[in-house]
């Protein structure tokens, strides 16, 4: 395959990212860097096979990161997000029955941290990707 001979495949991109990820090991774990590489690969596929244009993020415009599983990297356990030595308590509304029921009935596949600017202030959210069907 000509693409693979030039190192243009998802897993070769993972290997390339792994070499450079060590410079940011303090901030980005290997699972998160692999997930970023997979996102980049999907964008490359769109450019190569669907004729879409590449869209580049400026420095500081990266608004979300996610892990590959809830076992390593970005993890959520007992209303706390753990990531590379960071311990981030999560506030959940007491009246939010949907969240309580979802956490009680389903397992977490992976977590995503999202930064939003609300009234000029940076606010961070955790999005939990769950297995199964959402409660009614």
Coordinates of C-alpha atoms in Angstrom, one line a residue, residues 76-83 86-92 124-126:
X76 CA -14.0 9.4 36.6
X77 CA -14.7 7.7 39.9
X78 CA -17.0 8.7 42.7
X79 CA -17.6 12.3 41.5
X80 CA -13.9 12.9 40.9
X81 CA -11.9 13.2 37.7
X82 CA -8.3 11.9 37.9
X83 CA -5.8 12.8 35.2
X86 CA -4.7 16.1 38.9
X87 CA -7.7 15.5 41.2
X88 CA -10.7 17.4 39.9
X89 CA -13.9 17.3 42.0
X90 CA -17.1 17.3 40.0
X91 CA -20.2 19.1 41.0
X92 CA -23.5 17.4 40.2
X124 CA -14.5 23.1 32.5
X125 CA -17.0 20.2 32.2
X126 CA -16.6 16.5 32.1

